[in-house]
Structure formats: structure tokens, C-alpha cells
GROMACS .gro file of C-alpha atoms in nm:
model
  362
    1MET     CA    1  -0.887  -1.899   2.080
    2THR     CA    2  -0.609  -1.689   1.923
    3ALA     CA    3  -0.337  -1.754   1.670
    4ALA     CA    4   0.010  -1.682   1.813
    5GLU     CA    5   0.149  -1.588   1.471
    6ARG     CA    6  -0.063  -1.428   1.200
    7HIS     CA    7   0.013  -1.338   0.839
    8ILE     CA    8  -0.187  -1.065   0.664
    9TYR     CA    9  -0.187  -0.813   0.381
   10ALA     CA   10  -0.261  -0.450   0.469
   11ALA     CA   11  -0.208  -0.308   0.119
   12GLY     CA   12  -0.269  -0.433  -0.231
   13ASN     CA   13  -0.220  -0.396  -0.605
   14THR     CA   14  -0.587  -0.365  -0.688
   15ALA     CA   15  -0.813  -0.284  -0.982
   16ARG     CA   16  -0.852   0.059  -0.821
   17GLY     CA   17  -0.479   0.122  -0.787
   18TYR     CA   18  -0.249   0.074  -0.489
   19ARG     CA   19  -0.475   0.078  -0.183
   20THR     CA   20  -0.384   0.043   0.184
   21LEU     CA   21  -0.586  -0.037   0.494
   22TYR     CA   22  -0.310   0.076   0.729
   23GLU     CA   23  -0.530   0.317   0.924
   24SER     CA   24  -0.757   0.030   1.026
   25VAL     CA   25  -0.481  -0.227   1.078
   26LEU     CA   26  -0.280   0.011   1.300
   27ALA     CA   27  -0.574   0.187   1.468
   28ASP     CA   28  -0.506   0.040   1.814
   29MET     CA   29  -0.133   0.107   1.815
   30ASP     CA   30   0.018   0.340   2.076
   31ARG     CA   31   0.344   0.355   1.882
   32VAL     CA   32   0.432   0.295   1.519
   33TYR     CA   33   0.797   0.304   1.419
   34LEU     CA   34   0.820   0.421   1.057
   35LEU     CA   35   1.138   0.320   0.877
   36THR     CA   36   1.213   0.584   0.612
   37GLY     CA   37   1.487   0.717   0.387
   38VAL     CA   38   1.588   0.403   0.198
   39VAL     CA   39   1.434   0.129  -0.018
   40GLU     CA   40   1.219  -0.168   0.077
   41GLY     CA   41   1.500  -0.420   0.037
   42ILE     CA   42   1.674  -0.264   0.336
   43THR     CA   43   1.366  -0.199   0.549
   44ALA     CA   44   1.211  -0.542   0.484
   45ALA     CA   45   1.527  -0.724   0.593
   46LEU     CA   46   1.553  -0.507   0.905
   47ILE     CA   47   1.184  -0.559   0.990
   48GLU     CA   48   1.225  -0.936   0.956
   49LYS     CA   49   1.535  -0.936   1.176
   50MET     CA   50   1.374  -0.722   1.448
   51GLY     CA   51   1.049  -0.919   1.422
   52LYS     CA   52   1.219  -1.252   1.483
   53GLU     CA   53   1.399  -1.114   1.787
   54LEU     CA   54   1.083  -0.957   1.929
   55GLN     CA   55   0.885  -1.273   1.857
   56THR     CA   56   1.081  -1.447   2.132
   57GLN     CA   57   0.948  -1.190   2.381
   58THR     CA   58   0.575  -1.219   2.311
   59ASP     CA   59   0.313  -1.483   2.239
   60GLN     CA   60   0.140  -1.272   1.972
   61VAL     CA   61   0.285  -1.131   1.652
   62GLU     CA   62   0.139  -1.026   1.319
   63TRP     CA   63   0.346  -1.019   1.000
   64ILE     CA   64   0.234  -0.778   0.727
   65HIS     CA   65   0.339  -0.909   0.387
   66SER     CA   66   0.452  -0.698   0.092
   67PRO     CA   67   0.236  -0.716  -0.222
   68PHE     CA   68   0.533  -0.598  -0.430
   69MET     CA   69   0.801  -0.850  -0.330
   70ASN     CA   70   0.702  -1.206  -0.241
   71GLY     CA   71   0.862  -1.320   0.082
   72GLN     CA   72   0.927  -0.968   0.212
   73PHE     CA   73   0.748  -0.784   0.490
   74ASP     CA   74   0.598  -0.436   0.503
   75GLY     CA   75   0.569  -0.446   0.879
   76ILE     CA   76   0.521  -0.630   1.204
   77VAL     CA   77   0.253  -0.572   1.466
   78LEU     CA   78   0.283  -0.663   1.834
   79PRO     CA   79  -0.083  -0.650   1.950
   80LYS     CA   80  -0.023  -0.691   2.323
   81GLN     CA   81   0.242  -0.417   2.331
   82ARG     CA   82   0.029  -0.204   2.096
   83VAL     CA   83   0.339  -0.138   1.888
   84ALA     CA   84   0.413  -0.176   1.516
   85ILE     CA   85   0.725  -0.139   1.303
   86MET     CA   86   0.647  -0.040   0.944
   87ASP     CA   87   0.822   0.021   0.614
   88HIS     CA   88   0.741   0.382   0.521
   89SER     CA   89   0.912   0.391   0.183
   90TYR     CA   90   0.716   0.491  -0.130
   91PRO     CA   91   0.425   0.430  -0.186
   92ARG     CA   92   0.343   0.320   0.171
   93VAL     CA   93   0.199   0.636   0.322
   94TRP     CA   94  -0.108   0.707   0.532
   95ARG     CA   95  -0.261   0.981   0.740
   96PRO     CA   96  -0.065   1.040   1.064
   97LYS     CA   97  -0.228   1.056   1.410
   98GLY     CA   98   0.056   1.216   1.604
   99PRO     CA   99   0.407   1.246   1.453
  100GLY     CA  100   0.671   1.202   1.722
  101LEU     CA  101   0.410   1.064   1.958
  102THR     CA  102   0.222   0.783   1.783
  103GLU     CA  103   0.437   0.774   1.467
  104ILE     CA  104   0.808   0.768   1.536
  105HIS     CA  105   1.009   0.828   1.220
  106VAL     CA  106   1.338   0.640   1.200
  107ASN     CA  107   1.552   0.773   0.913
  108LEU     CA  108   1.772   0.491   0.786
  109GLN     CA  109   1.966   0.726   0.560
  110THR     CA  110   2.212   0.758   0.847
  111ALA     CA  111   2.326   0.406   0.754
  112LEU     CA  112   2.388   0.493   0.386
  113ILE     CA  113   2.726   0.574   0.233
  114PRO     CA  114   2.629   0.844  -0.024
  115ASP     CA  115   2.944   0.807  -0.238
  116ARG     CA  116   2.848   0.450  -0.321
  117LEU     CA  117   2.506   0.562  -0.438
  118SER     CA  118   2.614   0.863  -0.645
  119LEU     CA  119   2.766   0.633  -0.906
  120HIS     CA  120   2.414   0.506  -0.985
  121LYS     CA  121   2.222   0.836  -0.966
  122GLU     CA  122   2.077   0.830  -1.319
  123GLN     CA  123   2.002   0.458  -1.307
  124ILE     CA  124   1.819   0.493  -0.972
  125ALA     CA  125   1.597   0.768  -1.114
  126ARG     CA  126   1.526   0.552  -1.421
  127TRP     CA  127   1.437   0.248  -1.210
  128TYR     CA  128   1.192   0.452  -1.004
  129GLU     CA  129   1.029   0.586  -1.320
  130GLU     CA  130   0.997   0.234  -1.462
  131ILE     CA  131   0.859   0.093  -1.135
  132PHE     CA  132   0.594   0.364  -1.131
  133ARG     CA  133   0.505   0.304  -1.497
  134TYR     CA  134   0.482  -0.074  -1.470
  135ASN     CA  135   0.271  -0.051  -1.154
  136GLN     CA  136   0.031   0.188  -1.326
  137GLN     CA  137   0.005  -0.048  -1.624
  138ALA     CA  138  -0.070  -0.333  -1.384
  139TYR     CA  139  -0.347  -0.134  -1.215
  140GLU     CA  140  -0.501  -0.046  -1.550
  141ALA     CA  141  -0.495  -0.412  -1.655
  142TYR     CA  142  -0.649  -0.519  -1.322
  143GLY     CA  143  -0.912  -0.251  -1.373
  144GLU     CA  144  -0.999  -0.399  -1.712
  145ALA     CA  145  -1.004  -0.747  -1.555
  146LEU     CA  146  -1.254  -0.625  -1.298
  147ARG     CA  147  -1.479  -0.484  -1.571
  148ILE     CA  148  -1.468  -0.822  -1.745
  149HIS     CA  149  -1.545  -0.987  -1.410
  150ASP     CA  150  -1.852  -0.762  -1.382
  151ASP     CA  151  -1.980  -0.914  -1.708
  152TRP     CA  152  -1.922  -1.259  -1.557
  153GLU     CA  153  -2.112  -1.160  -1.242
  154GLY     CA  154  -2.396  -1.017  -1.449
  155ILE     CA  155  -2.490  -1.361  -1.580
  156TYR     CA  156  -2.540  -1.500  -1.230
  157ILE     CA  157  -2.691  -1.185  -1.079
  158GLY     CA  158  -2.962  -1.214  -1.344
  159ASN     CA  159  -3.029  -1.569  -1.225
  160LEU     CA  160  -3.000  -1.512  -0.850
  161ASP     CA  161  -3.295  -1.584  -0.622
  162ARG     CA  162  -3.249  -1.283  -0.394
  163GLU     CA  163  -3.516  -1.400  -0.153
  164LYS     CA  164  -3.333  -1.729  -0.106
  165ALA     CA  165  -2.997  -1.552  -0.069
  166ASN     CA  166  -3.145  -1.324   0.198
  167GLN     CA  167  -3.294  -1.624   0.374
  168ILE     CA  168  -2.953  -1.795   0.389
  169THR     CA  169  -2.801  -1.478   0.534
  170GLU     CA  170  -3.074  -1.451   0.799
  171GLU     CA  171  -3.019  -1.815   0.897
  172LEU     CA  172  -2.646  -1.751   0.935
  173LYS     CA  173  -2.710  -1.442   1.149
  174GLN     CA  174  -2.922  -1.656   1.378
  175GLN     CA  175  -2.665  -1.936   1.378
  176PHE     CA  176  -2.373  -1.705   1.461
  177PHE     CA  177  -2.533  -1.467   1.710
  178GLY     CA  178  -2.883  -1.587   1.799
  179SER     CA  179  -3.016  -1.360   2.072
  180ASP     CA  180  -2.663  -1.282   2.196
  181SER     CA  181  -2.542  -0.925   2.216
  182LEU     CA  182  -2.257  -0.752   2.397
  183SER     CA  183  -2.278  -0.424   2.584
  184LYS     CA  184  -1.983  -0.267   2.406
  185THR     CA  185  -1.898  -0.102   2.078
  186SER     CA  186  -1.790  -0.346   1.810
  187ARG     CA  187  -1.426  -0.323   1.704
  188VAL     CA  188  -1.397  -0.359   1.326
  189ARG     CA  189  -1.051  -0.419   1.181
  190ARG     CA  190  -1.006  -0.422   0.804
  191MET     CA  191  -0.738  -0.607   0.607
  192TYR     CA  192  -0.699  -0.778   0.271
  193LEU     CA  193  -0.774  -1.146   0.226
  194GLY     CA  194  -0.474  -1.173  -0.004
  195ALA     CA  195  -0.290  -0.977  -0.268
  196ALA     CA  196  -0.211  -0.968  -0.637
  197THR     CA  197   0.166  -1.020  -0.636
  198PRO     CA  198   0.438  -1.083  -0.895
  199ALA     CA  199   0.393  -1.455  -0.817
  200GLY     CA  200   0.017  -1.430  -0.875
  201PRO     CA  201  -0.258  -1.419  -0.611
  202VAL     CA  202  -0.142  -1.510  -0.259
  203ASP     CA  203  -0.344  -1.551   0.061
  204HIS     CA  204  -0.311  -1.690   0.415
  205ILE     CA  205  -0.669  -1.807   0.472
  206MET     CA  206  -0.585  -2.147   0.616
  207LYS     CA  207  -0.329  -2.007   0.861
  208LEU     CA  208  -0.567  -1.733   0.971
  209THR     CA  209  -0.856  -1.970   1.035
  210ASP     CA  210  -0.700  -2.300   1.141
  211HIS     CA  211  -0.728  -2.227   1.516
  212LEU     CA  212  -1.098  -2.135   1.496
  213GLU     CA  213  -1.373  -2.369   1.614
  214LYS     CA  214  -1.595  -2.324   1.309
  215ARG     CA  215  -1.526  -2.236   0.943
  216TYR     CA  216  -1.778  -2.183   0.665
  217PHE     CA  217  -1.650  -2.228   0.307
  218ILE     CA  218  -1.873  -2.031   0.067
  219LYS     CA  219  -1.883  -2.187  -0.278
  220GLY     CA  220  -2.061  -2.042  -0.579
  221ARG     CA  221  -2.003  -1.826  -0.884
  222PRO     CA  222  -1.928  -1.458  -0.938
  223GLY     CA  223  -2.247  -1.266  -0.862
  224SER     CA  224  -2.404  -1.533  -0.642
  225GLY     CA  225  -2.428  -1.303  -0.339
  226LYS     CA  226  -2.116  -1.402  -0.142
  227SER     CA  227  -1.980  -1.052  -0.073
  228THR     CA  228  -2.327  -0.909  -0.002
  229MET     CA  229  -2.384  -1.185   0.253
  230LEU     CA  230  -2.055  -1.106   0.427
  231LYS     CA  231  -2.135  -0.733   0.442
  232LYS     CA  232  -2.470  -0.807   0.607
  233LEU     CA  233  -2.304  -1.036   0.861
  234VAL     CA  234  -2.054  -0.760   0.945
  235SER     CA  235  -2.342  -0.515   1.000
  236GLU     CA  236  -2.516  -0.764   1.229
  237ALA     CA  237  -2.201  -0.818   1.434
  238GLU     CA  238  -2.155  -0.442   1.471
  239ARG     CA  239  -2.518  -0.401   1.576
  240LYS     CA  240  -2.476  -0.664   1.845
  241GLY     CA  241  -2.139  -0.541   1.973
  242PHE     CA  242  -1.921  -0.828   1.845
  243ASP     CA  243  -1.569  -0.760   1.717
  244VAL     CA  244  -1.510  -0.829   1.348
  245GLU     CA  245  -1.208  -0.889   1.128
  246VAL     CA  246  -1.305  -0.787   0.776
  247TYR     CA  247  -1.094  -0.913   0.486
  248HIS     CA  248  -1.137  -0.722   0.161
  249CYS     CA  249  -1.090  -0.867  -0.187
  250GLY     CA  250  -0.738  -0.816  -0.324
  251LEU     CA  251  -0.871  -0.731  -0.671
  252ASP     CA  252  -1.172  -0.519  -0.575
  253PRO     CA  253  -1.130  -0.345  -0.236
  254ASN     CA  254  -1.504  -0.267  -0.233
  255SER     CA  255  -1.583  -0.638  -0.213
  256LEU     CA  256  -1.543  -0.867   0.089
  257ASP     CA  257  -1.391  -1.215   0.079
  258MET     CA  258  -1.377  -1.321   0.445
  259VAL     CA  259  -1.507  -1.228   0.788
  260ILE     CA  260  -1.384  -1.358   1.122
  261PHE     CA  261  -1.575  -1.317   1.448
  262PRO     CA  262  -1.304  -1.377   1.713
  263GLU     CA  263  -1.542  -1.388   2.012
  264LYS     CA  264  -1.744  -1.658   1.839
  265SER     CA  265  -1.436  -1.839   1.703
  266VAL     CA  266  -1.601  -1.838   1.359
  267ALA     CA  267  -1.474  -1.762   1.007
  268ILE     CA  268  -1.678  -1.744   0.689
  269PHE     CA  269  -1.508  -1.689   0.355
  270ASP     CA  270  -1.536  -1.699  -0.021
  271SER     CA  271  -1.370  -2.029  -0.108
  272THR     CA  272  -1.365  -2.001  -0.487
  273ALA     CA  273  -1.072  -1.944  -0.724
  274PRO     CA  274  -0.819  -1.791  -0.688
  275HIS     CA  275  -0.852  -1.878  -0.318
  276GLU     CA  276  -1.029  -2.211  -0.342
  277TYR     CA  277  -1.002  -2.440  -0.041
  278PHE     CA  278  -1.189  -2.743   0.085
  279PRO     CA  279  -1.292  -2.856   0.434
  280ASN     CA  280  -1.032  -3.058   0.622
  281LYS     CA  281  -1.178  -3.054   0.974
  282GLU     CA  282  -1.495  -3.218   1.104
  283THR     CA  283  -1.639  -2.883   1.209
  284ASP     CA  284  -1.590  -2.724   0.863
  285GLU     CA  285  -1.906  -2.653   0.666
  286VAL     CA  286  -1.976  -2.568   0.299
  287ILE     CA  287  -2.235  -2.315   0.183
  288ASP     CA  288  -2.293  -2.364  -0.190
  289MET     CA  289  -2.462  -2.047  -0.316
  290TYR     CA  290  -2.486  -2.180  -0.671
  291THR     CA  291  -2.689  -2.481  -0.562
  292LEU     CA  292  -2.893  -2.289  -0.307
  293ALA     CA  293  -2.972  -1.960  -0.481
  294ILE     CA  294  -2.893  -1.969  -0.855
  295THR     CA  295  -3.141  -2.087  -1.120
  296PRO     CA  296  -3.059  -2.452  -1.201
  297GLY     CA  297  -2.887  -2.499  -1.536
  298THR     CA  298  -2.738  -2.147  -1.550
  299ASP     CA  299  -2.385  -2.282  -1.605
  300GLU     CA  300  -2.499  -2.494  -1.897
  301ARG     CA  301  -2.723  -2.231  -2.053
  302PHE     CA  302  -2.451  -1.967  -2.063
  303SER     CA  303  -2.151  -2.200  -2.098
  304GLU     CA  304  -2.023  -2.052  -2.424
  305GLU     CA  305  -2.047  -1.693  -2.304
  306ILE     CA  306  -1.894  -1.779  -1.966
  307GLU     CA  307  -1.600  -1.954  -2.132
  308LYS     CA  308  -1.527  -1.646  -2.345
  309ILE     CA  309  -1.542  -1.419  -2.040
  310LYS     CA  310  -1.314  -1.652  -1.843
  311THR     CA  311  -1.059  -1.648  -2.125
  312ARG     CA  312  -1.061  -1.267  -2.149
  313TYR     CA  313  -1.039  -1.233  -1.770
  314THR     CA  314  -0.751  -1.479  -1.735
  315LYS     CA  315  -0.559  -1.310  -2.015
  316LYS     CA  316  -0.597  -0.965  -1.857
  317VAL     CA  317  -0.493  -1.087  -1.510
  318LYS     CA  318  -0.189  -1.257  -1.661
  319GLU     CA  319  -0.099  -0.930  -1.836
  320ALA     CA  320  -0.129  -0.738  -1.508
  321THR     CA  321   0.086  -0.992  -1.325
  322GLY     CA  322   0.348  -0.955  -1.598
  323TYR     CA  323   0.371  -0.582  -1.528
  324LEU     CA  324   0.416  -0.653  -1.155
  325VAL     CA  325   0.700  -0.889  -1.244
  326GLU     CA  326   0.869  -0.615  -1.447
  327ALA     CA  327   0.830  -0.373  -1.155
  328LYS     CA  328   0.970  -0.636  -0.919
  329ASN     CA  329   1.277  -0.683  -1.140
  330ARG     CA  330   1.350  -0.308  -1.116
  331ARG     CA  331   1.294  -0.314  -0.741
  332GLU     CA  332   1.545  -0.596  -0.708
  333GLN     CA  333   1.805  -0.398  -0.904
  334LEU     CA  334   1.734  -0.089  -0.695
  335ASN     CA  335   1.758  -0.288  -0.372
  336ALA     CA  336   2.090  -0.443  -0.477
  337VAL     CA  337   2.248  -0.101  -0.534
  338TYR     CA  338   2.126   0.033  -0.200
  339LEU     CA  339   2.239  -0.279  -0.013
  340GLN     CA  340   2.590  -0.222  -0.142
  341ALA     CA  341   2.573   0.134  -0.011
  342VAL     CA  342   2.461   0.043   0.341
  343ASP     CA  343   2.684   0.038   0.645
  344GLN     CA  344   2.548  -0.280   0.801
  345THR     CA  345   2.698  -0.197   1.141
  346ARG     CA  346   2.506   0.130   1.157
  347LEU     CA  347   2.189  -0.035   1.029
  348HIS     CA  348   2.218  -0.310   1.291
  349ALA     CA  349   2.266  -0.046   1.561
  350VAL     CA  350   1.942   0.129   1.461
  351GLY     CA  351   1.750  -0.197   1.470
  352GLN     CA  352   1.905  -0.294   1.801
  353ALA     CA  353   1.811   0.040   1.953
  354ILE     CA  354   1.444  -0.012   1.864
  355THR     CA  355   1.426  -0.374   1.980
  356SER     CA  356   1.607  -0.289   2.306
  357VAL     CA  357   1.346  -0.023   2.387
  358LEU     CA  358   1.058  -0.257   2.307
  359ILE     CA  359   1.203  -0.549   2.504
  360ARG     CA  360   1.272  -0.316   2.799
  361ASP     CA  361   0.922  -0.172   2.795
  362HIS     CA  362   0.768  -0.517   2.763
   0.00000   0.00000   0.00000
């Protein structure tokens, strides 16, 4: 089973800075159109317009959401055509595979009217400086939040029955794959489960998994072995030749929050705050790591300490989100100035040229 329309994050505002997984997300693309030379407000609108037109020509499309501006897109992927159209404005950069061959740069500056921009030269430079500064402050605050979260995890790690956690993982390996194996190399594609955005944490778990035959909702506490379990399941799938979609944590890119095995029509994911969901289909199943592998009474025994950690963590995340909001406000002002300086007819012509080629080739 496949989802005709998918929504993902390929980059994030994380505790380790701005991090992308573009190289993995776009690894299978024969062509990637990179829209450069302007600001995201122009590229995002053009990507959405082209995407909606191209969506009528294919039964599979993947929308890549922006972690900076809620409701905007950083790109669109057409898996069957092996083509993507991506915003390549700062800071969205990654290692090229073949400029002019795989990556086709489309400079949208040809649609700008420079005289309209020159009036705002100093203000534009100031906005960029402020965007950079607020983003850095957000990353520092998220970094501090992650360190606080480590303290939270430490309580449960110290009360984790590792033997039981390993046993649960082995049972899941058997349940998912049994003695099955495929005579091919596993394809591993890495994305983010969600993102820290100006509107807070956002994810698309339910949309990404609704079409699957089986979903496992992992409940538990920080440090109860959820990410470790997912990493081991990924390794098992690779060993047996099964394709894997790996969804990294939006706060800590080194941690995993969800894994999908398309050939098995199975998803298993961390279903705790800030992405807490509950079963709504008969085939859904809950795995409660707290009940199964944590020393009974741990919550109660450390309740006072946990409450203090939660308060510190929530405060720091709120502070980080506030910085993203400030950066977003500057982005909106920047976008407004550039939109006034765009020749929409020229911009439309560029977009039409790309979509015409893709529709023709399809």
C-alpha cells in the first residue's frame, strides 16, 4: 500500500543547529531543480503552485514542509518521475552530485526588479542579521532543553530493565520479519518525524501511517528504550534486505522517533508528547515501555524531581520557540519587500517552463 500524497520534514531547527537530511531524501532523484536568487516567500509560493499543477499528472507526490514558516513548502518530490523541485535559498544547502546534470539551478533573480529592492538595502541586511541571530539563539535554547531532557532520561535509564527491553525488541523483530529476507540491498531513506517551528512542534504521523496495515504506538517515558529499539529494528531490516523509512527526532537528530517498513506495511513510532497519539483502528497496537521495562513506582518515587525537570524543559523549549517566532517575523517582512519587487509575469513564466518540461517528459 502507498500514500498518494505525503507530507514530510527534511530539515529541522534542532538542538544541534539547523540540520538537513536532503541528501537522503533526494538520493534517488535523477533531477533536482534548485530555485535560487530570492527569498523563501517567493520560492515557496512558486513551489506550491507548480506542485499543485504537477499533482494532477501523477498519483504520487511528496510535500516537504518548511520548519521556518508554517504552511510553506521547501520542496516537492515526484517519486515516479524521480524529480524534485527545491528551495535553495539560505540556509538550505547540501552537497551536490552533478551541477547542471542532477542539480539544475534556476535563478529567480531574473524576475526581480532591482530598483524596487534598492530602497530597502540597509533594512534587508539588518533583517538577515536578525534572522541569523534569532535562529542561533533558538538553537542554543534547544540545546539547553536537550541537556535538561538528558537529566529526565537519566532517571528512567537508571530504572530500565535492559534485558526486558531487549526481549521486547527481539519479539518485534520476529513479529515483523520472522524468517523472511529479500535478496536485495535495503534502501534506507531518512527524514524528520516533525519539526520545531514558530507554531511549536508539528508532525504528520497520522497522515504518513494511516494507509498502513499495522501501526505500533510506543508509549513510555524519556529513557525507556524507545529510540534504541527503533535503531535495532532498522538494523534488522537492513540485514534482511527490507526497505526502511527512518524518521529522526526533530529536537535531537541522533535519536529516532518512527520507522516505517513499506514492504511489510508496518509503522512503529514514539507516541509520547509532543507527538502523542492513540490507536483509532482495530489493527493498531500499543507497546507500553514504562509498564513492560521500567521499575514499578519510578514515577512516584522521583515525582518531585521529574516535575522540576519538566518545568525547566518546558520553559527552555518555550524560550526557543519565541526566538523562532522573532525570526519568522523578520522573514515575513523580508518576503513582503521581495514580493513587491517581483515581476509576477516573469516568475510565472519560469514556473511554467519547468512544469511544461516535467509534464512533457512524464
